[in-house]
Each structure stands twice: as structure tokens, then as C-alpha cells.
Coordinates of C-alpha atoms and ligand atoms in Angstrom, one line a residue:
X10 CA -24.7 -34.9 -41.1
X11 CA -21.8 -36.5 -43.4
X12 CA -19.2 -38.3 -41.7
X13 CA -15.5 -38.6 -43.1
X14 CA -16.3 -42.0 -43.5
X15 CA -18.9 -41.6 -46.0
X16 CA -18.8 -42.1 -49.2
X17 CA -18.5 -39.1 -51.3
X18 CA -18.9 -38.3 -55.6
X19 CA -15.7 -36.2 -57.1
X20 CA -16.8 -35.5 -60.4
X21 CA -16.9 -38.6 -62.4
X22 CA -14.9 -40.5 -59.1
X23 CA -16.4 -42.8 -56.4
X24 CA -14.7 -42.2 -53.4
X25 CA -15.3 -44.9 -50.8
X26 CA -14.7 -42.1 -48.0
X27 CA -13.7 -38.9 -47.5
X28 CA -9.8 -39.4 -46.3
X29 CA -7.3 -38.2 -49.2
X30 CA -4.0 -39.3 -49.5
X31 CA -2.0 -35.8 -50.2
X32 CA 0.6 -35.9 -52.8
X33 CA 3.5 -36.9 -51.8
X34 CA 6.8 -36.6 -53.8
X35 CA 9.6 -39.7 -52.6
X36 CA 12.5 -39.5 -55.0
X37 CA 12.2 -42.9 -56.0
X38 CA 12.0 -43.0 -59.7
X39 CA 14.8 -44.2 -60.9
X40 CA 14.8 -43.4 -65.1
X41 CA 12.2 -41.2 -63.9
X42 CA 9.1 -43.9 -64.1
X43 CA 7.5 -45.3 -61.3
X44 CA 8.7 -49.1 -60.7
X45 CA 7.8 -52.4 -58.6
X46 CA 8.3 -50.8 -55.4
X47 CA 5.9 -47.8 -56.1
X48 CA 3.6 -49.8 -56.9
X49 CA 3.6 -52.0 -53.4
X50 CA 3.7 -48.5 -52.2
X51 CA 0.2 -47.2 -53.5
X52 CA -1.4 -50.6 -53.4
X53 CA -1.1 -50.4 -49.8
X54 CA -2.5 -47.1 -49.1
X55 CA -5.6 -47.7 -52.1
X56 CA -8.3 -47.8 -48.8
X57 CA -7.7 -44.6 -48.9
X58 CA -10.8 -42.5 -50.4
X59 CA -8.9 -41.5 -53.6
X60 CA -5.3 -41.3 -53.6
X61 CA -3.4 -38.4 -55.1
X62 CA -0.4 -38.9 -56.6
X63 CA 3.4 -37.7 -56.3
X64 CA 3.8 -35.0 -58.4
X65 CA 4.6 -36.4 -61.6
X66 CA 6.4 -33.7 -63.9
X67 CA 4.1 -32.8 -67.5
X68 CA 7.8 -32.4 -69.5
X69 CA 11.1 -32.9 -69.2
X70 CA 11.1 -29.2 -68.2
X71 CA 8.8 -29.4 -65.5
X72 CA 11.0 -31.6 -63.6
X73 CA 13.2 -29.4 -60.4
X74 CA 14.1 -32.6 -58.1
X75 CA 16.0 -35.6 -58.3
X76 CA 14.5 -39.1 -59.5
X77 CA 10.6 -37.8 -59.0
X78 CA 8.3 -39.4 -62.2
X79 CA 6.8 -38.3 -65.2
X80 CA 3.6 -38.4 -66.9
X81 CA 4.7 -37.8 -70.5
X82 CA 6.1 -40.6 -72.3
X83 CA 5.0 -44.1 -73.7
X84 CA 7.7 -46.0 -71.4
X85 CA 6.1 -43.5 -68.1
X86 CA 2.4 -44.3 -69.4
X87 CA 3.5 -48.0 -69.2
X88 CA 4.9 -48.1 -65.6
X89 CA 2.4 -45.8 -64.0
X90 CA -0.9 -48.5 -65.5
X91 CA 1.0 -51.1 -63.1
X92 CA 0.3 -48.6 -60.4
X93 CA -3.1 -47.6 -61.1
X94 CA -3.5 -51.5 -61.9
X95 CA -2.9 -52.3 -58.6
X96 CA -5.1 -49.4 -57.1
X97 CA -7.6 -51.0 -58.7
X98 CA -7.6 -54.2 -58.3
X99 CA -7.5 -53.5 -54.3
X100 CA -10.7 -51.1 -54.7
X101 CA -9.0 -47.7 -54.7
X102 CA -9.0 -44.8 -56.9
X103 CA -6.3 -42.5 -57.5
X104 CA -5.2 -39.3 -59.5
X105 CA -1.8 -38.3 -60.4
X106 CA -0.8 -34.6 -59.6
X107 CA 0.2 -33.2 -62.8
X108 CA 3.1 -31.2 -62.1
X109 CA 5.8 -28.1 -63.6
X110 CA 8.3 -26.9 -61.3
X111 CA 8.7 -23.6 -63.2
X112 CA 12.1 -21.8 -61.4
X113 CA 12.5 -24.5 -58.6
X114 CA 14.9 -26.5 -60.9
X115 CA 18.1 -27.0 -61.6
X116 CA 20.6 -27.3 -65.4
X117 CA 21.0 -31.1 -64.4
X118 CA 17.1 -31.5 -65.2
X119 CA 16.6 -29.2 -68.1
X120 CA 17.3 -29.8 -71.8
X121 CA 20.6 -29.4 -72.4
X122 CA 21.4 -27.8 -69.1
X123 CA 19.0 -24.7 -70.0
X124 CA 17.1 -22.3 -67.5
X125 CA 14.5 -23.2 -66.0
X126 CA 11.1 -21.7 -67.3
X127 CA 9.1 -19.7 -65.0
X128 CA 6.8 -16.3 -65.2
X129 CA 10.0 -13.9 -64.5
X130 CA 14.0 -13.8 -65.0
X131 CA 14.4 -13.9 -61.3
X132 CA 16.2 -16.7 -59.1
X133 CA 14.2 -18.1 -56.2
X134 CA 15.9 -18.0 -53.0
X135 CA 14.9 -21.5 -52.6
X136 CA 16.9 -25.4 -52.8
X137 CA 16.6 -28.5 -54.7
X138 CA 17.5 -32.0 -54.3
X139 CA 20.2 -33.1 -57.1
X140 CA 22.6 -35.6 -57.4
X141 CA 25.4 -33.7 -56.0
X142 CA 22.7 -33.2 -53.0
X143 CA 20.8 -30.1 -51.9
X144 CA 22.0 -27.1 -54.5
X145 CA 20.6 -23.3 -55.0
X146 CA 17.9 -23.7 -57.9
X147 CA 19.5 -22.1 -61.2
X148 CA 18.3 -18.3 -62.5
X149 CA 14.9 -19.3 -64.6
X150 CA 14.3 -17.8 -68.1
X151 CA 10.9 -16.3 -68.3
X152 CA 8.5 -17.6 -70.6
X153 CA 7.7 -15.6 -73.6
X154 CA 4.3 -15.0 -74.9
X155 CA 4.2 -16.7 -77.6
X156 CA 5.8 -19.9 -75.9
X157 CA 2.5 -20.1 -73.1
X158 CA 0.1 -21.6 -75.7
X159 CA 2.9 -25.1 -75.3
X160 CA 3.1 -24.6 -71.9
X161 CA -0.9 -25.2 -72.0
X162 CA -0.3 -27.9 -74.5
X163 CA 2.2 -30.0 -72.5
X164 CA -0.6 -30.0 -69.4
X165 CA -3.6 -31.3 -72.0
X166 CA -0.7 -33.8 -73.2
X167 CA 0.2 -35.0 -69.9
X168 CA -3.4 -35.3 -68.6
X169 CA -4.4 -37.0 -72.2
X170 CA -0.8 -40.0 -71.2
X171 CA -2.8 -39.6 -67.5
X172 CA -6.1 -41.1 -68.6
X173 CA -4.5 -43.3 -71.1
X174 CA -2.3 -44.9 -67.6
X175 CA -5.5 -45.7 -65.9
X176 CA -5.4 -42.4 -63.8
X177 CA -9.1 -41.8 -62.6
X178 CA -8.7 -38.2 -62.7
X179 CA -6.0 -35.6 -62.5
X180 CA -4.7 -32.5 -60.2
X181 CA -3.1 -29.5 -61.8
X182 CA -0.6 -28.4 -59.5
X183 CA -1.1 -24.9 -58.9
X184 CA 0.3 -24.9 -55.6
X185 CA 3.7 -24.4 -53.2
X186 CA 5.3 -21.7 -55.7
X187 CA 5.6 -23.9 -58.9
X188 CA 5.2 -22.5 -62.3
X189 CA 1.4 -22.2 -61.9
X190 CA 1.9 -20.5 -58.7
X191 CA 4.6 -18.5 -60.2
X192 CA 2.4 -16.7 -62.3
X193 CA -0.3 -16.1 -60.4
X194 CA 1.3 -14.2 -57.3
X195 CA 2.6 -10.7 -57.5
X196 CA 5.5 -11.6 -55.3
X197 CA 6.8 -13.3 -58.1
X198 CA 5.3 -12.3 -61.2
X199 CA 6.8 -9.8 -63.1
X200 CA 5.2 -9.2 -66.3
X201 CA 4.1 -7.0 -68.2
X202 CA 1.8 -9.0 -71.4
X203 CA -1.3 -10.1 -71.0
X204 CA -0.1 -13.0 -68.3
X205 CA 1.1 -10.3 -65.7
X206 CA 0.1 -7.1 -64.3
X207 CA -3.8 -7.1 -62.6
X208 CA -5.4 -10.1 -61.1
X209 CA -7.2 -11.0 -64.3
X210 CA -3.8 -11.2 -66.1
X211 CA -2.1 -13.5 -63.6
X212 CA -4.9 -15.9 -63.6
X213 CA -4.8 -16.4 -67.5
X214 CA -2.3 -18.8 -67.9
X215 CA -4.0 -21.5 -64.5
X216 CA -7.4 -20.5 -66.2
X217 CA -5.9 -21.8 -69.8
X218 CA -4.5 -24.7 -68.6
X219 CA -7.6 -26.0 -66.6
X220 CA -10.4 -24.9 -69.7
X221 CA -7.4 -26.8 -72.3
X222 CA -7.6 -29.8 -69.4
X223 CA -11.2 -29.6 -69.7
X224 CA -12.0 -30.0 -73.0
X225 CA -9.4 -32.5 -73.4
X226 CA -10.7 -35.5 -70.6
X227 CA -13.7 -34.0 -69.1
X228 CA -14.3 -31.4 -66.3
X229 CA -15.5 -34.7 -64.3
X230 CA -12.0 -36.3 -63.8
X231 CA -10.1 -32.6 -63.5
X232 CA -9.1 -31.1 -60.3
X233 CA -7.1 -28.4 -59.0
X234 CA -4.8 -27.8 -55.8
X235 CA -4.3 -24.4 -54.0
X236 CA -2.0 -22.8 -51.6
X237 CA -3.4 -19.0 -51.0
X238 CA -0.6 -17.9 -48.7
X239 CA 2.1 -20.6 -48.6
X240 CA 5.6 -18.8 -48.8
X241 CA 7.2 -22.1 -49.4
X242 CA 10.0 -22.4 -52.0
X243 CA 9.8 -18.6 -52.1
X244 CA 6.4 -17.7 -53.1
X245 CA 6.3 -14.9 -50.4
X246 CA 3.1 -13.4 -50.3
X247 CA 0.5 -11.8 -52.9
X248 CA -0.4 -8.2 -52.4
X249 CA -4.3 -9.8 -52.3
X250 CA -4.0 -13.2 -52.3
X251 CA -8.0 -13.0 -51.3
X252 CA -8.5 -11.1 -54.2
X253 CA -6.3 -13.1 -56.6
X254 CA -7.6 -17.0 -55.2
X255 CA -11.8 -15.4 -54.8
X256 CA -11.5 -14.5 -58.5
X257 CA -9.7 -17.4 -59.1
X258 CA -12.2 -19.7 -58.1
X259 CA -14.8 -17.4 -58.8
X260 CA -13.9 -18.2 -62.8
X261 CA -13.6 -22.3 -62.5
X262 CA -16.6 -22.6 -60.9
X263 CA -18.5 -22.7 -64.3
X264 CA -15.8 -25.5 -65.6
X265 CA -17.7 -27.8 -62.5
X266 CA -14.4 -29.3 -62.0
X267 CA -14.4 -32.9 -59.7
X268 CA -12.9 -31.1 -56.9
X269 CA -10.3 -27.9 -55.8
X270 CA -8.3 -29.0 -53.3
X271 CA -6.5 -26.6 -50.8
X272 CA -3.6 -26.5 -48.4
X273 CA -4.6 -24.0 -45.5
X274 CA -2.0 -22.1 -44.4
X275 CA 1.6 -22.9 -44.6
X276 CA 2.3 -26.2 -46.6
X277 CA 3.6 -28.7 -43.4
X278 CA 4.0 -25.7 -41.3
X279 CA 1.5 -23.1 -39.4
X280 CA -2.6 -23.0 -40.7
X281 CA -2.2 -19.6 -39.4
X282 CA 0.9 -18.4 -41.4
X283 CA -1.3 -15.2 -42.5
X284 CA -5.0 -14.8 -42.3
X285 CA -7.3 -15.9 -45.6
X286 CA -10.6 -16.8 -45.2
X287 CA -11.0 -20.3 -47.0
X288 CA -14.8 -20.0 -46.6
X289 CA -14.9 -17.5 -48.8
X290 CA -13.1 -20.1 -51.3
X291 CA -15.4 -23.3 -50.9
X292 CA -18.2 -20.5 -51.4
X293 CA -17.5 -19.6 -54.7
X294 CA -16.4 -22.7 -55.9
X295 CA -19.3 -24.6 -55.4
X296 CA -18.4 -27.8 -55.8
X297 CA -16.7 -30.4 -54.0
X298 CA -13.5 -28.9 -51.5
X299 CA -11.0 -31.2 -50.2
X300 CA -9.2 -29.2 -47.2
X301 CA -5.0 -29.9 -46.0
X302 CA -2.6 -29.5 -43.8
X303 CA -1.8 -30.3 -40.4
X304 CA -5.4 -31.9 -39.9
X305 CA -5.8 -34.7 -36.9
X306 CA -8.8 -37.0 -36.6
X307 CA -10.7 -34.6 -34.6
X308 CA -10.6 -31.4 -36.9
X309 CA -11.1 -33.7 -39.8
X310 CA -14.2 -35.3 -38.3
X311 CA -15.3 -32.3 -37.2
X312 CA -14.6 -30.4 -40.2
X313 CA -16.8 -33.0 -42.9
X314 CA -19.3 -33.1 -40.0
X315 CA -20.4 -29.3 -39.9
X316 CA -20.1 -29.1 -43.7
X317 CA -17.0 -26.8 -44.1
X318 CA -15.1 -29.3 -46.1
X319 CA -16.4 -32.2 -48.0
X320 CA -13.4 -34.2 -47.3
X321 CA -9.7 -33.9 -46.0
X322 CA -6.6 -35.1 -47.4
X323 CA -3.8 -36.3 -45.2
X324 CA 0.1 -36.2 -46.0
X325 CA 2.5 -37.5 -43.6
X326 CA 0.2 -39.7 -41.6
X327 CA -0.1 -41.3 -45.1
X328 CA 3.7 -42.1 -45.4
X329 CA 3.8 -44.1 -41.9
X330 CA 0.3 -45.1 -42.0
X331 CA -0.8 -47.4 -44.7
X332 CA -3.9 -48.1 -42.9
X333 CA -4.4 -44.5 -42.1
X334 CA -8.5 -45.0 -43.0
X335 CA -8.8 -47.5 -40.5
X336 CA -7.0 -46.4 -37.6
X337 CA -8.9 -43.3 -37.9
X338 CA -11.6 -45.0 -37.7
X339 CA -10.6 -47.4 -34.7
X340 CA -9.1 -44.4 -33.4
X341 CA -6.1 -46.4 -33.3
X342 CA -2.4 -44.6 -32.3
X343 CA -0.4 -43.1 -35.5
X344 CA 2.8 -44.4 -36.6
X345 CA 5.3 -41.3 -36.9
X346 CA 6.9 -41.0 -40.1
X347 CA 10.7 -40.7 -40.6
X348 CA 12.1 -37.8 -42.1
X349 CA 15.0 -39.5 -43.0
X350 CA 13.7 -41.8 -45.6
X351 CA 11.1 -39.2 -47.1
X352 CA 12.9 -38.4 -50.6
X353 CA 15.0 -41.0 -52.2
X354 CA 15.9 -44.3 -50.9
X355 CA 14.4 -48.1 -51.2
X356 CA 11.7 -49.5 -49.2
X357 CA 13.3 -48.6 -45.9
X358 CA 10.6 -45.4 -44.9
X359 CA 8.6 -46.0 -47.9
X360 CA 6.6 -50.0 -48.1
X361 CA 7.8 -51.0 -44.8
X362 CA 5.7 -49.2 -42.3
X363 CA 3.7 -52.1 -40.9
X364 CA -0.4 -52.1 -40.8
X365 CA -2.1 -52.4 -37.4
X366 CA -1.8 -56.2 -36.7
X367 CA -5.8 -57.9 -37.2
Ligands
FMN19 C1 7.6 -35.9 -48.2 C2 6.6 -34.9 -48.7 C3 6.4 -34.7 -50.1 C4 5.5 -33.9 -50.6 N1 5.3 -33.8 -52.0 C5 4.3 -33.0 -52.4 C6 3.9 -33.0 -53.9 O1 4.5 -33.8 -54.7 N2 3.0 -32.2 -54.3 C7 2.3 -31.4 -53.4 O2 1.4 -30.7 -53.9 N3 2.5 -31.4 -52.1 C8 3.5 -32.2 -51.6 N4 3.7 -32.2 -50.2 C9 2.8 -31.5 -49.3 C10 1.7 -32.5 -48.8 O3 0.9 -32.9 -49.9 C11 0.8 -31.8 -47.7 O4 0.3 -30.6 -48.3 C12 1.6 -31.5 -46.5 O5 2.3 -32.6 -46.0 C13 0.6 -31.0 -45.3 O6 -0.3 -32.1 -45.0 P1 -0.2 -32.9 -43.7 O7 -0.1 -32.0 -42.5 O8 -1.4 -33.8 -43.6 O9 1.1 -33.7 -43.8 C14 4.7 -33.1 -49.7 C15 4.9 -33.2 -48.3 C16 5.8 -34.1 -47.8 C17 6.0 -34.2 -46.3

């Protein structure tokens, strides 16, 4: 019987254990590159099994929040090597999420204050964080046909500056309603070319990006993250999102990715928000399935123990729990984390949460 403290093979990755640290955006990326305190801030947590990173946006395009980094430029490349540096050298492992907002944006990101990009013309219901503070996203501009084969591009480009930074693997973001997302539901795509319409269609462009990810670093450091039902910045729900994610991940399974990761439920909110049978997911797959939200100790233990899940990826207990691996293994209390100092600030919320004392 595995335990979540076992070691566990992603692909071409190591992992020490089976405890994930979940992406987790902070807003602190000033210039839009990682610096000195982010590093302090993943070094600490690097007992974790394998790290994932803060979304990190693949363009300038991709970016919808205030101050979160990218992964596409020399100067970026540079700062985020001191990060996976540091992972290293304090035995960790860690993937950055590769990441492309789609609609969730706002002018003050994009390219000479353009629309966002996204599947369809319409405006998400939905905020985002900007200077002036939290503001409507803008109307998006849906992508053309002829522009998607770029759109692929900028992911192989972003995961090529990943492995050049040090990154052990990557995670294409195809959750929480971001461009990814937006194309594959039918509560937001509208389409009508080859990217919208049936099942097969919406899939396209995720199923692009991963085989162009693929053959550009290696199915072995490639991953992928899910969210089958969560309505979160306006996704809604799909007609058949059991339909849509089985053939989904029904089609990657060849590509042996390292690992599908997937947020049950209702990202931070309800497992339960509407019923999908995750089963049927990790079935198809095949290979390894990391498993999030709202997981304690005993459904994680519990979970990696009956074979459901092969291991389980933690997000908030992460941000107030730089230890996290080994209080859950003392079963030690859990700091709480402060919603206060989640996105933006200084070390305040962020390096300062202390480690149980030896
Ligand atoms: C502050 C914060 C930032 C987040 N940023 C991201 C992100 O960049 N990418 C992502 O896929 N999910 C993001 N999430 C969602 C988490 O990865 C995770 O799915 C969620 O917190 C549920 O897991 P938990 O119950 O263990 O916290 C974020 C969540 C929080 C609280």
C-alpha cells in the first residue's frame, strides 16, 4: 500500500513524496520577474514533493493580474534559474505552471492596451486585480484561425525558456476558465471553425498545445492541470463536461505525459459543486494523477493509500505552512493562512510564516 510519504516517479521527476505544492499566484513580481524574496519563498517550501509554480504568464498577452511573472524572456529566464537554483540546492523539485489568461485580463496588461484574446468576443462576468485595484476584465477579441498556430507556439516557446531556467518539468494551465479552458467548454466557446462546435473541436487547440509541448522538451517533464466543473472566473458549466474531460484525457493518454493534475470540484470552494466522476478520469489517463482541493491529512492519506490518487497537491496550507510535509507527517497543528497578504505585498504573509520550532 503506498503512503503519501513515499516516494513517487512523475515522468522524468523524482519526487521525494507525494505532497504537491499547488500553484499559487502572489502578486509579487515586480517588472514581472521573480526576485530575492521569491526565491526565500520556494526554497522554503522545496521539502515539498515537487513544487508547482505561480502561474507564470507564456506572453505578454497571457498576462490578466497585476505583478504575477513570466516565463518568456531572457531577463525572466535569468531570475526564475535563482529560484529553481535554490529548489535545488535544498533537494526539491519544482515545475512552473505555464500560464494564458485568455479573457480574464485587462488593457493595462495587453499590447498597447488591446483586447484580450480568448475563444469568443464575449466579456466574462468576472474581476481582476490592477493597479487601480479590483476592475471588470475588458471585452476579449476572439482568436482567429489562422492566429492559433502562435498561440501554440508561444506555449512550446515558454516551456523551451522553462527548461532552459532550470524548471524540472512544466504544467499547462488548462484550468479555472483561462484561455485553455475557454476553449474547451461550451459555456464559453462560441465558434464555429474547426476549434469550436463538438467536443472533438474544442479539445483541438489543449490537444495542440500539449503534442507541440511534447515534442519540444519531452512528454517526461510535461504535465497538465484540470478543473472539470469549476465555474470560477465565469467558466459556468459544460453541457458534458464528462464527455468533453473523458475524451480529453482519453486522447493524452498516448502522449504518456509526467502527470494530469486535477482540482475536484470547485477551485477553493465545494468538491461537490456538481457531480463528475474523477475515476473515470485517472482511468483513462493512465498515468500518474495528482488530485486538489480542499484535501486534509486524512483524505490525502487515505486517498494515496487506497490507490485513487497517486499523490495530492496542497494550496493554502502551503502559503502558511512551509513545513507542510512534516507537520503532516508529525501530525502537527496547521498554521492558518492570511487572506490579507495572499496577492501583492512584501514578506509580510508570504516568507514569514514560521516553521515548527525543532
Ligand atoms: C492565493 C491563491 C493563488 C492561486 N493561484 C493559482 C494559480 O496561479 N494557478 C492555479 O492553477 N491555481 C491557483 N490557485 C488555486 C490553488 O492551486 C488550489 O487549486 C486551491 O487553493 C485549492 O486547493 P487547497 O484547498 O489545497 O487550497 C490559487 C489559490 C490561491 C488561494
Amino acid at each position: 500500500m503506498p503512503s503519501l510519504f513515499d516516494p513517487l516517479q512523475l515522468g522524468a521527476v523524482s519526487l521525494a513524496n507525494r505532497i504537491v505544492m499547488a500553484p499559487l499566484t502572489r502578486n509579487r513580481s515586480q517588472g514581472l520577474v521573480p526576485g530575492p524574496l521569491a526565491v526565500e519563498y520556494y526554497r522554503q517550501r522545496a521539502t515539498a514533493g515537487l513544487i508547482i509554480s505561480e502561474g507564470a504568464q507564456i506572453t505578454q498577452e497571457g498576462q490578466g493580474y497585476l505583478d504575477t511573472p513570466g516565463i518568456h524572456t531572457p531577463e525572466q529566464i535569468a531570475a526564475w534559474k535563482k529560484v529553481t537554483d535554490a529548489v535545488h540546492e535544498a533537494g526539491g523539485k519544482i515545475a512552473v505552471q505555464l500560464w494564458h489568461v485568455g479573457r480574464i485580463s485587462h488593457a493595462e496588461f495587453q499590447p498597447e492596451g488591446a483586447k484580450p484574446l480568448s475563444s469568443t468576443n464575449r466579456q466574462a462576468n468576472s474581476k481582476t486585480f490592477t493597479k487601480e485595484g479590483f476592475v471588470d476584465v475588458a471585452a476579449p477579441r476572439a482568436l482567429k484561425t489562422e492566429e492559433l498556430p502562435g498561440v501554440v507556439q508561444s506555449y512550446v516557446h515558454a516551456a523551451r525558456a522553462a527548461i532552459e531556467a532550470g524548471f524540472d518539468a512544466v504544467e499547462v494551465h488548462g484550468a479555472n476558465g483561462y484561455l485553455l479552458d475557454q476553449f474547451l467548454r461550451d459555456s464559453i466557446n462560441d465558434r464555429t471553425d474547426a476549434y469550436g462546435g463538438s467536443i472533438q473541436n474544442r479539445a483541438r487547440l489543449l490537444l495542440e498545445v500539449m503534442q507541440a509541448i511534447v515534442a519540444a522538451i519531452g512528454a517526461d517533464r510535461t504535465g497538465l492541470r484540470l478543473s472539470p466543473v469549476t465555474p470560477v472566473n465565469d467558466a459556468g458549466q459544460d453541457s458534458d463536461a464528462q464527455a468533453l474531460f473523458n475524451y480529453v484525457v482519453e486522447q493524452l493518454s498516448p502522449l504518456k505525459l509526467a502527470f494530469l493534475h486535477v482540482i475536484e470540484g470547485q477551485t477553493g470552494g465545494p468538491r461537490d459543486v456538481a457531480p463528475f466522476d474523477y475515476a473515470a478520469l485517472r482511468e483513462r489517463f493512465k498515468g500518474p494523477y495528482i488530485a486538489n482541493n480542499g484535501y486534509t491529512r486524512d483524505m490525502a492519506l487515505a486517498a494515496v493509500a487506497d490507490g485513487s490518487v497517486d499523490a495530492v497537491a496542497f494550496g493554502r496550507s502551503f502559503i502558511s505552512n512551509p513545513d507542510l510535509v512534516r507537520r503532516l507527517r508529525l501530525n502537527a497543528p496547521l498554521q492558518k493562512a492570511n487572506s490579507a497578504t495572499m496577492y501583492g505585498g512584501g514578506a509580510e504573509g508570504y516568507t514569514d510564516y514560521p516553521a515548527l520550532a525543532d
